[in-house]
mmCIF file of C-alpha atoms in Angstrom:
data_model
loop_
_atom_site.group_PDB
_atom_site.id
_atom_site.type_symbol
_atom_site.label_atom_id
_atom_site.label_comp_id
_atom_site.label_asym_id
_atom_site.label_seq_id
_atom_site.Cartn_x
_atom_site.Cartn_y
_atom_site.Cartn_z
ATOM 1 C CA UNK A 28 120.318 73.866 104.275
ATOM 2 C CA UNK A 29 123.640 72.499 105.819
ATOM 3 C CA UNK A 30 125.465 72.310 108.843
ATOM 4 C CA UNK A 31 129.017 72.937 109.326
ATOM 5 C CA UNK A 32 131.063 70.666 110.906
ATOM 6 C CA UNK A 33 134.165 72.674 112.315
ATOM 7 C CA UNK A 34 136.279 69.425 113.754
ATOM 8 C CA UNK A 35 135.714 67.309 110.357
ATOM 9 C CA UNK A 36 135.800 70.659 108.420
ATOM 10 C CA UNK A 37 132.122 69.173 106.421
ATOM 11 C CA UNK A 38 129.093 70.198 105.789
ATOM 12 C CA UNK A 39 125.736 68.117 106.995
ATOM 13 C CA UNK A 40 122.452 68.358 105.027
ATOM 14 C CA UNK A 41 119.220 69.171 106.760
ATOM 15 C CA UNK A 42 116.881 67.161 106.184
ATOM 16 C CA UNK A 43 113.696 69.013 104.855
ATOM 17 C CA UNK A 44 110.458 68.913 106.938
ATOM 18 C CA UNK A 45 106.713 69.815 106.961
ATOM 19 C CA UNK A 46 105.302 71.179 110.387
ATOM 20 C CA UNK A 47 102.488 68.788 110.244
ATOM 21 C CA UNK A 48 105.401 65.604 109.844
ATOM 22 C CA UNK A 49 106.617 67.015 113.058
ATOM 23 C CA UNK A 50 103.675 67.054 114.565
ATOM 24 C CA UNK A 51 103.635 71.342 115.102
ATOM 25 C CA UNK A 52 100.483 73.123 115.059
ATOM 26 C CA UNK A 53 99.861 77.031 114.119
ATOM 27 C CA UNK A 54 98.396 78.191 117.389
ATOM 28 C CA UNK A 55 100.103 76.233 120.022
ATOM 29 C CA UNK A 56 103.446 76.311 118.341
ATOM 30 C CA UNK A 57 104.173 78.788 115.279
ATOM 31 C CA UNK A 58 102.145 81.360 116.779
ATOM 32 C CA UNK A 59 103.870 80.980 120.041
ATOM 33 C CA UNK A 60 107.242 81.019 118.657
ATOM 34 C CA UNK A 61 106.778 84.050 116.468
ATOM 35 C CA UNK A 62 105.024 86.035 120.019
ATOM 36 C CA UNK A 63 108.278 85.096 121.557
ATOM 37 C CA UNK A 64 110.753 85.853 119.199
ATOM 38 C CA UNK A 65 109.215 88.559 116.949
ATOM 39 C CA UNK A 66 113.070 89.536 115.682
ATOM 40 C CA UNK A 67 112.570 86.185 113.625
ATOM 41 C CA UNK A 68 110.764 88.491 111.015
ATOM 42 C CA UNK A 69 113.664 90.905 110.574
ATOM 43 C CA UNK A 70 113.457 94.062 113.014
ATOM 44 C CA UNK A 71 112.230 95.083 116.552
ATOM 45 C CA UNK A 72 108.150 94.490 116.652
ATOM 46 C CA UNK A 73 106.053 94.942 119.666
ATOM 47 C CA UNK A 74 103.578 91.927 120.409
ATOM 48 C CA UNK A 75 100.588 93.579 121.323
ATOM 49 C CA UNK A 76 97.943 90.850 121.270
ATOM 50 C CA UNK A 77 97.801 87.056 120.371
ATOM 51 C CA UNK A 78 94.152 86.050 118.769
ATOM 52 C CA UNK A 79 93.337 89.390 118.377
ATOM 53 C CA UNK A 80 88.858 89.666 118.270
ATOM 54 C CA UNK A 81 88.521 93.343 119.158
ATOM 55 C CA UNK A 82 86.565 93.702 115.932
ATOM 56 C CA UNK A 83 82.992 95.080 116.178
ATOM 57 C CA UNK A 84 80.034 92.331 114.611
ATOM 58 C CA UNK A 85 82.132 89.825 113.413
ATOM 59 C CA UNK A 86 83.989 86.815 115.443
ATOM 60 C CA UNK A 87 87.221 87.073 113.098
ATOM 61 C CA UNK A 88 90.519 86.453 114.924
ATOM 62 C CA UNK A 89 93.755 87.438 113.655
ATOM 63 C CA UNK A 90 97.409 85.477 115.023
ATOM 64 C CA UNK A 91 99.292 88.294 116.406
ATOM 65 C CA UNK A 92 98.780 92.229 116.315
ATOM 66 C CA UNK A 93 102.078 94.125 116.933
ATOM 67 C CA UNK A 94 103.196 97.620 116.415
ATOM 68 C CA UNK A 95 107.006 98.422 114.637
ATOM 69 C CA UNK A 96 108.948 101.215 115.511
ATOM 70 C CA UNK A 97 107.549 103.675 113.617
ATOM 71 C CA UNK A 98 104.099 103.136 115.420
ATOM 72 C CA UNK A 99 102.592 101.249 112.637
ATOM 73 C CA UNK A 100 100.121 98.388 113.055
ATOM 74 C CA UNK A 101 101.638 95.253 112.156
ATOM 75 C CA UNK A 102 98.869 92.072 111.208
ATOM 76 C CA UNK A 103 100.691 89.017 111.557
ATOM 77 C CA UNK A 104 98.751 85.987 110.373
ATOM 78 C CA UNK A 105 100.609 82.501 110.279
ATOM 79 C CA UNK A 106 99.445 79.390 107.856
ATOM 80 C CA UNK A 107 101.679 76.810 108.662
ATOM 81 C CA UNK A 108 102.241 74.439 106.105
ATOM 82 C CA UNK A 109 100.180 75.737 103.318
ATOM 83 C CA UNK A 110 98.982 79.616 102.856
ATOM 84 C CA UNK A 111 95.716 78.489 101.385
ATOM 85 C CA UNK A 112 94.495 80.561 98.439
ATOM 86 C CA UNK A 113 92.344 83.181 100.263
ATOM 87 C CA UNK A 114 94.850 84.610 102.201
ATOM 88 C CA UNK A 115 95.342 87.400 101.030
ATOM 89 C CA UNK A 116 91.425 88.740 101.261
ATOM 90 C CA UNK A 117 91.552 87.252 104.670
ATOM 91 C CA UNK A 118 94.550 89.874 106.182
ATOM 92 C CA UNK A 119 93.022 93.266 104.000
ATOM 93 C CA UNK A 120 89.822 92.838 106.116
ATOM 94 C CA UNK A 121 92.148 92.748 109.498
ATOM 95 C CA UNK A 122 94.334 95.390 107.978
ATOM 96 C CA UNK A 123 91.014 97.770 107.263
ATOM 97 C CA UNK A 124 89.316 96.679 110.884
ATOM 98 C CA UNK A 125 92.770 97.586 112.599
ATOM 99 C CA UNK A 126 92.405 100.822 110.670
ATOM 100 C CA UNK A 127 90.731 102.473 113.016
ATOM 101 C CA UNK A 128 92.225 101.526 116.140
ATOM 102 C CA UNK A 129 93.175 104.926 118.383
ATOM 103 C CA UNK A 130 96.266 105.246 120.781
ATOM 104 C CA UNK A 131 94.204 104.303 123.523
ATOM 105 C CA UNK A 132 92.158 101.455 122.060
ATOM 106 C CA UNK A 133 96.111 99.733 121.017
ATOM 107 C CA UNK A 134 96.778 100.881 124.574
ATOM 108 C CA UNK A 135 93.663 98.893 126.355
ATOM 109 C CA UNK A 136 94.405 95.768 123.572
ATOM 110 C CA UNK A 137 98.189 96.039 125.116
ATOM 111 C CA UNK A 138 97.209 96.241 128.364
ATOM 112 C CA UNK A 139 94.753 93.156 128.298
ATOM 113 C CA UNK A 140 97.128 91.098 126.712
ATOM 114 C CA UNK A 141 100.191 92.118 129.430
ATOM 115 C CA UNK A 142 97.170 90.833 132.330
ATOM 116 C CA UNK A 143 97.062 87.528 130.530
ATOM 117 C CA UNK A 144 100.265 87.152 130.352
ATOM 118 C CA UNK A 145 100.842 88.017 134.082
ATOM 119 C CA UNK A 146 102.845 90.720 133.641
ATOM 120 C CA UNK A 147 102.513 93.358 136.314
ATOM 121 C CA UNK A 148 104.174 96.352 134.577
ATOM 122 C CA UNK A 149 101.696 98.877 132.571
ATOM 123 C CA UNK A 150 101.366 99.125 129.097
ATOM 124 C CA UNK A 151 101.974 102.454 128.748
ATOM 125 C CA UNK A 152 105.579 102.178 130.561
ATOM 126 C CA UNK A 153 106.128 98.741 128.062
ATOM 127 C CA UNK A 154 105.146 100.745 124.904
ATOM 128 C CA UNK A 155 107.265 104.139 125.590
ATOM 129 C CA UNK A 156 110.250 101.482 126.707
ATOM 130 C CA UNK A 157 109.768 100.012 123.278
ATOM 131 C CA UNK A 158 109.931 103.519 121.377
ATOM 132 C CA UNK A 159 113.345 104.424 122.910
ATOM 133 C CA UNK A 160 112.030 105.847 126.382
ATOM 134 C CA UNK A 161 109.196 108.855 124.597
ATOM 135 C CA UNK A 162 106.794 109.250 126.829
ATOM 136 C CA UNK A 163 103.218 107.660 125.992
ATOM 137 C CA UNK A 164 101.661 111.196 125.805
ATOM 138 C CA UNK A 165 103.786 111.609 122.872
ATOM 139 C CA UNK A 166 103.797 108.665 121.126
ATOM 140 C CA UNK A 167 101.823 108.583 117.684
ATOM 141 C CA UNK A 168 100.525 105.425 116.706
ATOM 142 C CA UNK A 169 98.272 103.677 113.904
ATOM 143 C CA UNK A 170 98.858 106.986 112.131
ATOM 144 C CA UNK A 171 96.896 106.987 108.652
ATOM 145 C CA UNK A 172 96.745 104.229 106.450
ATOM 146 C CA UNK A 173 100.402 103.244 107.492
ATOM 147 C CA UNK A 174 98.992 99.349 108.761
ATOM 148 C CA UNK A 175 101.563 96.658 107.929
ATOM 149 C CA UNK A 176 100.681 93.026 106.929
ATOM 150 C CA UNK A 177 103.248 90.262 107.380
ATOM 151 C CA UNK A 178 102.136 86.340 106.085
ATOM 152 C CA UNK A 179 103.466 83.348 107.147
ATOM 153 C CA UNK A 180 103.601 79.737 106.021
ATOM 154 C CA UNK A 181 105.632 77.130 104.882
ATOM 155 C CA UNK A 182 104.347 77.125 101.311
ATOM 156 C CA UNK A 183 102.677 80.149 99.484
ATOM 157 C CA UNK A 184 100.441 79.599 96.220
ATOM 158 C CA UNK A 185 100.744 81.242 93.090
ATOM 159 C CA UNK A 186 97.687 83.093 93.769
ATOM 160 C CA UNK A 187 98.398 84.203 96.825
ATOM 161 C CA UNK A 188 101.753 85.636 95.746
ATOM 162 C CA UNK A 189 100.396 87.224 92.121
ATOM 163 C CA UNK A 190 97.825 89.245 94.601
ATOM 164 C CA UNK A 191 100.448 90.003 96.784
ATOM 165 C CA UNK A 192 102.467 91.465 94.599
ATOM 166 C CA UNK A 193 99.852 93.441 92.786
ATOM 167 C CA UNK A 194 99.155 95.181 95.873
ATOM 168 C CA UNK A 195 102.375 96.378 96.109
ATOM 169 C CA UNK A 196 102.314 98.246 93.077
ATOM 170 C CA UNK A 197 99.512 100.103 95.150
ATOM 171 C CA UNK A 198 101.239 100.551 98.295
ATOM 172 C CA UNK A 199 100.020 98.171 100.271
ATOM 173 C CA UNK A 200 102.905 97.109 102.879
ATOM 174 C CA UNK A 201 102.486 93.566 102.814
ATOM 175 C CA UNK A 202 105.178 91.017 103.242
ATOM 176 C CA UNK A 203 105.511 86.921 102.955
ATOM 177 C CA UNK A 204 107.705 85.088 105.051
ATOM 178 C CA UNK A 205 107.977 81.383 104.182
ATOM 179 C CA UNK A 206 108.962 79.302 107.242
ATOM 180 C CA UNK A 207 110.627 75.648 106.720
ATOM 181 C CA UNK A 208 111.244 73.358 109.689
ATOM 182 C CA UNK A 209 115.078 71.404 109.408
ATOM 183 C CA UNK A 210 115.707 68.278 110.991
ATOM 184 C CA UNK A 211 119.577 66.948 111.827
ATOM 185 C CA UNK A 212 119.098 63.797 113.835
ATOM 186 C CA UNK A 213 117.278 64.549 116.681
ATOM 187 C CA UNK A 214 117.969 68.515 116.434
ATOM 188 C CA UNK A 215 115.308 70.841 114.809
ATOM 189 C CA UNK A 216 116.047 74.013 113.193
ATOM 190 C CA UNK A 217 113.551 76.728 112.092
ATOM 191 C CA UNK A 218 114.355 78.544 108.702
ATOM 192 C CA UNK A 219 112.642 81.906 108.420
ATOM 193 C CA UNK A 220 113.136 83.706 104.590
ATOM 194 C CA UNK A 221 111.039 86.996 103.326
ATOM 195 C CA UNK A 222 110.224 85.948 99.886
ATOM 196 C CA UNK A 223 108.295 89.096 99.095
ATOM 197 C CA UNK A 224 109.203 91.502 98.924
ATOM 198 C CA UNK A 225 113.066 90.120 98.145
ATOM 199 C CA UNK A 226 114.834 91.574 100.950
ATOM 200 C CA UNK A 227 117.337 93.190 98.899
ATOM 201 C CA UNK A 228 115.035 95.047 96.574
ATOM 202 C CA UNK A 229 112.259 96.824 99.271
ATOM 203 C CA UNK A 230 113.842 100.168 98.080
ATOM 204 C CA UNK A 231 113.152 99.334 94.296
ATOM 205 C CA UNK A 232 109.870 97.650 95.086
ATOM 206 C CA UNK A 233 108.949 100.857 96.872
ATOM 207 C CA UNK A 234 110.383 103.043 94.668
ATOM 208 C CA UNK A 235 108.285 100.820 91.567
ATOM 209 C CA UNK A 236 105.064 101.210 93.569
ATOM 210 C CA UNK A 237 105.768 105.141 94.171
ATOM 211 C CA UNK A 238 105.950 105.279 90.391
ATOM 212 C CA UNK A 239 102.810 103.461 90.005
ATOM 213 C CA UNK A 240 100.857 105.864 92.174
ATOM 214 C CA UNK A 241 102.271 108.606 90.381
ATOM 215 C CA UNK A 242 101.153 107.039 87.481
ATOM 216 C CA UNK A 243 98.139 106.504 88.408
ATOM 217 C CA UNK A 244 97.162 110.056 89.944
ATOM 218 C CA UNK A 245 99.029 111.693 86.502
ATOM 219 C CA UNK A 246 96.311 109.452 84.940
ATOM 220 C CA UNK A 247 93.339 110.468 86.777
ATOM 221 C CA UNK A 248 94.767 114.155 86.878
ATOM 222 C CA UNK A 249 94.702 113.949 82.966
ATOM 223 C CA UNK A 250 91.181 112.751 82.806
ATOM 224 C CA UNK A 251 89.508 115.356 85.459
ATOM 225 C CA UNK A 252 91.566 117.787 83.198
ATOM 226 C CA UNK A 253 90.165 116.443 79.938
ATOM 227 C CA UNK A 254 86.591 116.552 81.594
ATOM 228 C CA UNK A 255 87.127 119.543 82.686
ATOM 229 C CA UNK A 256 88.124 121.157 79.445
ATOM 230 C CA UNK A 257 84.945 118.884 77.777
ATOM 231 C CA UNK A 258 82.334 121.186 80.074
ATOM 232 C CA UNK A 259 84.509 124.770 79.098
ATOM 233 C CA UNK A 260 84.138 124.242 75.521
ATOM 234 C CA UNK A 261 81.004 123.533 75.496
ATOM 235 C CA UNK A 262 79.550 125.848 77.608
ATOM 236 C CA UNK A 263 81.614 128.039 75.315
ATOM 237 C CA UNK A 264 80.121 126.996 72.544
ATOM 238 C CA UNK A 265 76.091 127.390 73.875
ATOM 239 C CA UNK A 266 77.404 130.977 74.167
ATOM 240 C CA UNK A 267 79.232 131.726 70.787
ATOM 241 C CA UNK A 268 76.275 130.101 68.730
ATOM 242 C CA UNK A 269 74.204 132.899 69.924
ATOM 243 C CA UNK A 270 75.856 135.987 68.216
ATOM 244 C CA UNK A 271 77.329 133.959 65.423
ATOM 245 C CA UNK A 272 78.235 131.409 63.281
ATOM 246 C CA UNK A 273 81.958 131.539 63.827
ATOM 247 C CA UNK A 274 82.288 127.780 65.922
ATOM 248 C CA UNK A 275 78.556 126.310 64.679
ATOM 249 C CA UNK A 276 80.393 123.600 62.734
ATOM 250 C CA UNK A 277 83.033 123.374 66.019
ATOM 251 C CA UNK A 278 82.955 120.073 68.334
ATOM 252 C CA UNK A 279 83.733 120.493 71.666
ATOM 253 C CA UNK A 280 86.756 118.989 72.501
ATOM 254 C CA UNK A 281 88.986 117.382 75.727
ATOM 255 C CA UNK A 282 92.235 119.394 74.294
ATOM 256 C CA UNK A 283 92.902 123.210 75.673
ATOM 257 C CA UNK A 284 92.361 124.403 71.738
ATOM 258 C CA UNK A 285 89.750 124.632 69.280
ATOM 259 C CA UNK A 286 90.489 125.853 65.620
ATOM 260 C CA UNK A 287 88.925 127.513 62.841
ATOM 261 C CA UNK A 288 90.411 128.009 59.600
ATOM 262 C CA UNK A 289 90.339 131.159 57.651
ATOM 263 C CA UNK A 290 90.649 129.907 54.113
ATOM 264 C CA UNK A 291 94.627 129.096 53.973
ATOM 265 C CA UNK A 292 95.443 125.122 55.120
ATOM 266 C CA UNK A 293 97.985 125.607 58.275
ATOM 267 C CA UNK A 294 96.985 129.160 59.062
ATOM 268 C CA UNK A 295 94.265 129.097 61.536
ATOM 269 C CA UNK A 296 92.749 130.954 64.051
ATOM 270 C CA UNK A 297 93.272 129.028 67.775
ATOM 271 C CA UNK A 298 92.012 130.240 70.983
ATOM 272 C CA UNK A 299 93.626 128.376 73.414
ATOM 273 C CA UNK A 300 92.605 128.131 77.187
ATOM 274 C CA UNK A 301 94.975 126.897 80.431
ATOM 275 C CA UNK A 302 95.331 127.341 83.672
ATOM 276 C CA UNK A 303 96.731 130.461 83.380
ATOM 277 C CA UNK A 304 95.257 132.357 80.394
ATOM 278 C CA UNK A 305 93.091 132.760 77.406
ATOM 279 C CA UNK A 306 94.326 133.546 74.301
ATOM 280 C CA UNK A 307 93.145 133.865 70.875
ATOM 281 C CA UNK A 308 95.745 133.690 68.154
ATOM 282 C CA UNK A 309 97.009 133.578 64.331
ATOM 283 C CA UNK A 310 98.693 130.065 64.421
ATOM 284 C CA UNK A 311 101.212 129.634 60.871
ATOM 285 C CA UNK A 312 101.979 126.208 60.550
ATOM 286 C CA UNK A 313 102.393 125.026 57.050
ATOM 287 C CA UNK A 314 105.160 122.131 58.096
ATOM 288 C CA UNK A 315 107.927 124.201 56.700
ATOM 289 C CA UNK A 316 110.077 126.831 58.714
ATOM 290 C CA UNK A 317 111.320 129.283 55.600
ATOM 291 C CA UNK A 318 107.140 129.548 54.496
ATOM 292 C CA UNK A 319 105.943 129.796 57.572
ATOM 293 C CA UNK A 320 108.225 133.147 58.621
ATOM 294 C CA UNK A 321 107.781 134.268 54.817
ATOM 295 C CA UNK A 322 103.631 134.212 55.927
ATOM 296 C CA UNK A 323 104.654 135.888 59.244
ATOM 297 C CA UNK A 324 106.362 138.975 57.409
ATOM 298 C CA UNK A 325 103.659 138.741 55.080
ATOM 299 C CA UNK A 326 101.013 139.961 57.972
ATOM 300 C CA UNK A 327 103.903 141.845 59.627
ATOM 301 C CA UNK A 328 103.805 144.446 56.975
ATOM 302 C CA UNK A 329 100.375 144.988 57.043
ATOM 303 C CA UNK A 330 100.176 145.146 61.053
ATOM 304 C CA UNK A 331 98.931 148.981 61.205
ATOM 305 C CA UNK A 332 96.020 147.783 59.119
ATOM 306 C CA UNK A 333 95.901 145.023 60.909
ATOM 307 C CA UNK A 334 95.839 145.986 64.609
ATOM 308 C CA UNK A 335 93.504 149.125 63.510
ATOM 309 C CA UNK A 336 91.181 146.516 62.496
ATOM 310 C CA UNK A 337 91.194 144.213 65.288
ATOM 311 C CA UNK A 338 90.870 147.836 67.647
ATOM 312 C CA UNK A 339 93.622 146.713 69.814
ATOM 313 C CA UNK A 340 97.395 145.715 69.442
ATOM 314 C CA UNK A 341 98.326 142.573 69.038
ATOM 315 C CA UNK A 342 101.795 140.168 70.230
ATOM 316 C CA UNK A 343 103.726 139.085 67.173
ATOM 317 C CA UNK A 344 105.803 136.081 67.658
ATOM 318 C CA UNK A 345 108.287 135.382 64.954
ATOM 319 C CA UNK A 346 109.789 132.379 67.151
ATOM 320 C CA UNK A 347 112.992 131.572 64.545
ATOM 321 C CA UNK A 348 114.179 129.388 66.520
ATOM 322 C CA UNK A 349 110.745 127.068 65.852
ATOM 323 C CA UNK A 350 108.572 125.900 62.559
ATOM 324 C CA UNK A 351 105.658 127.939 63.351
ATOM 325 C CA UNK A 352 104.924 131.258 64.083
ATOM 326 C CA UNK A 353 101.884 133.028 65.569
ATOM 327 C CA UNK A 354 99.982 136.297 66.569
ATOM 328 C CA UNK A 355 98.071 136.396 69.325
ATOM 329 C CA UNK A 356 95.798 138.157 71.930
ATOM 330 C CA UNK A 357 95.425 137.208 75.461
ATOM 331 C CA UNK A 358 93.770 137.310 78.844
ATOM 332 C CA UNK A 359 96.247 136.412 81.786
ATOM 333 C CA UNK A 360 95.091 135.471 85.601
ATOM 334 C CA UNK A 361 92.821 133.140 84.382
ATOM 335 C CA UNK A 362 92.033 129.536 84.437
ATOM 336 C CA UNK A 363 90.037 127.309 82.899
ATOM 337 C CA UNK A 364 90.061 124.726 86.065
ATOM 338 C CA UNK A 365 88.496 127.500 88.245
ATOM 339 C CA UNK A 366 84.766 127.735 87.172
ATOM 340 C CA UNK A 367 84.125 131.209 88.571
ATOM 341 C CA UNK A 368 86.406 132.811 85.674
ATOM 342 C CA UNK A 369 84.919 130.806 82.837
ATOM 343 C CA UNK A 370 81.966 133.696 82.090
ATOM 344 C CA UNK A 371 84.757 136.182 81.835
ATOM 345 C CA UNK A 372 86.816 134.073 79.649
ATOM 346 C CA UNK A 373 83.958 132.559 77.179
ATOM 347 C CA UNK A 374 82.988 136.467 76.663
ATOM 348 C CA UNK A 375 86.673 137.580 76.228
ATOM 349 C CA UNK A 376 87.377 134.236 73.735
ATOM 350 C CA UNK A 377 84.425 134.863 71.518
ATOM 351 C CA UNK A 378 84.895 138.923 71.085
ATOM 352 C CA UNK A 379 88.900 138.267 70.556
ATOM 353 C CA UNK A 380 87.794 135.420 67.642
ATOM 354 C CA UNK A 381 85.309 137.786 65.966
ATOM 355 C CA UNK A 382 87.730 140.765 65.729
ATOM 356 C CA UNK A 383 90.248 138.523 64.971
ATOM 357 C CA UNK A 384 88.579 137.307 62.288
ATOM 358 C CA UNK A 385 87.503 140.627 60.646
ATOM 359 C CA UNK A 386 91.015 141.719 61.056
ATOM 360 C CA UNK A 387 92.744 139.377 59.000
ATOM 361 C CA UNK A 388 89.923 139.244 56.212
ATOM 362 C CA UNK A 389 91.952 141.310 53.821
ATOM 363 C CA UNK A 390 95.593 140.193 55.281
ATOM 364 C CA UNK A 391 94.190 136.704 54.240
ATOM 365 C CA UNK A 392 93.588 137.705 50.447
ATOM 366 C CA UNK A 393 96.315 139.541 49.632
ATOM 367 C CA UNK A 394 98.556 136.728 51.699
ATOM 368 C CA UNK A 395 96.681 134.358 48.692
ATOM 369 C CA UNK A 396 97.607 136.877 46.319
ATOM 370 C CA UNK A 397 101.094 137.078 47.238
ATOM 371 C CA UNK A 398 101.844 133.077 47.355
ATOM 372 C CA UNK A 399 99.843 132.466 44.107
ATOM 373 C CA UNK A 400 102.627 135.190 42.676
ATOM 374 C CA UNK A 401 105.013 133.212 44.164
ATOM 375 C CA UNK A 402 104.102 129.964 42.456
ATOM 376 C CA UNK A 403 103.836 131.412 39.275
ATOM 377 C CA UNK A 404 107.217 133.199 39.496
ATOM 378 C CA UNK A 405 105.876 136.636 39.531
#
């Protein structure tokens, strides 16, 4: 850091200090300065309390409690020259015991603290002055798990600033501040810098750590689906095995299909659950588009025989504009993530699979017929 001489048009250097070469200590000075001045830390904060101990069976103290203008607890705790390495676990225990402060427990902390201070106005006129004149009665504060941490110190270790930023990813609002004393002669200056996160990039880092929540609940989404799914197939399965043999070689399986083949590799019969229907279905899907359609006619030209054997009509899908094709029979308004409609679908999935099956027994041969022709130029 420099300072700029105007007269001789130059620039000074600062000379670098620690606050224990000056002689500064963290309660009587750092503390004291930051309760004063809380702008130093970048916006309007409310100083609520100074060696805060409201915290039931335990003598912890944290450095200064204040409130920003949304009405969010802020936990201020200062470490001088040196953040020490357990920082970090030290300010998520104030964070979770400020938690559960209520409106009028920040109001009595306020209140004491303004009596100490020997100031004679209340707190609930200094804390709807701070929030722009709305009236205490209206004021919502400590709402949810909004609490705010801020650290300070002159120096902050790798550890401390790995954790910090790994609790970002998670939401946690958590800043560092490092603080470096100047000296110019016999004039002190006071640098104060948020390191983390880099002032310039909150929105990204917030935008990064919204990402990583979505992530994180698409994750756990995915696996209370897959479990899900897991218990529906086989309770499915329990049932099927006991009027036939259709699925006894079947695993149950975390995917929203099971498949049986019908003697033709890439024409299978799928029943397929989600959370909006059943179906049970013809699925052609030899890996080529012109052979897969070809099948499709095929069974097309024998749907009277079909759909008279199955007892009910079926949906053909063609789909040209895809490889496969399929024909299928379904059961709408259902879901498989709503337990109560699993009896109805388990009944409607194995009846639909055994007619399905019987209906395409002799579509299947003379399908075999037909490409064995084929091959042999007939």
């Amino acid at each position: 850091m420099y300072l700029i001489n105007r007269e001789q048009n130059k620039i000074s250097k600062l000379e670098e200090k620690t606050f224990s070469d000056l002689g500064f200590k963290e309660k009587e000075h750092l503390q004291e300065w930051l309760a004063d001045n809380p702008k130093a830390l970048g916006e309007d904060l409310l100083i609520i309390q100074k060696e805060f101990s409201g915290f039931m069976d335990t003598n912890e103290r944290l450095d200064l409690l204040a409130l920003d203008k949304q009405g969010n607890i802020v936990v201020i705790e200062n470490k001088l020259d040196d953040s020490g390495k357990d920082v970090t676990g030290q300010v998520l225990k104030y964070a979770s015991y400020c938690s559960s402060l209520s409106k009028e427990h920040i109001r009595n902390i306020y209140q004491e603290f303004l009596n100490r201070s020997g100031v004679s106005i209340s707190a609930e006129e200094k804390l709807s002055e701070f929030f722009d004149g709305v009236d205490f009665d209206e004021l919502s504060l400590n709402q949810g798990a909004k609490q705010r941490i801020a650290i300070v110190a002159g120096k902050f270790r790798k550890e401390v600033t790995s954790t910090v930023l790994w609790l970002m990813n998670y939401k946690i609002r958590i800043q560092c501040f490092k603080v470096t004393p100047f000296a110019l002669d016999d004039q002190l200056f006071l640098n104060l810098e948020q390191i983390l996160p880099i002032k310039d990039t909150d929105y990204f880092s917030i935008s990064m750590a919204d990402k990583t929540q979505d992530d994180i609940s698409s994750q756990e989404t995915l696996k209370s689906r897959h479990h899900t799914r897991l218990d529906f197939w086989n309770s499915f399965l329990l049932e099927s095995n006991k009027s036939n043999s259709l699925y006894r070689n079947i695993s149950p399986s975390k995917d929203s299909y099971l498949q049986l083949g019908i003697g033709l590799g890439g024409v299978t019969i799928n029943i397929v659950v989600s959370k909006l229907y059943a179906r049970c279905e013809v699925n052609i899907n030899r890996g080529n588009q012109q052979e897969n359609k070809d099948i499709f006619d095929q069974f097309l030209n024998q749907k009277k025989a079909i759909e008279d054997a199955f007892y009910d009509q079926l949906i053909w899908e063609r789909m040209d504009d895809k490889v496969s094709s399929r024909i299928k029979f379904q059961l709408n308004d259902v879901s498989v993530f709503e337990k109560s409609d699993w009896p109805q679908m388990i009944q409607f999935l194995i009846n639909a699979s055994e007619r399905m099956n019987h209906a395409f027994k002799n579509p299947m041969r003379n399908l075999k017929n037909y490409l064995s022709h084929k091959k042999n130029g007939h």
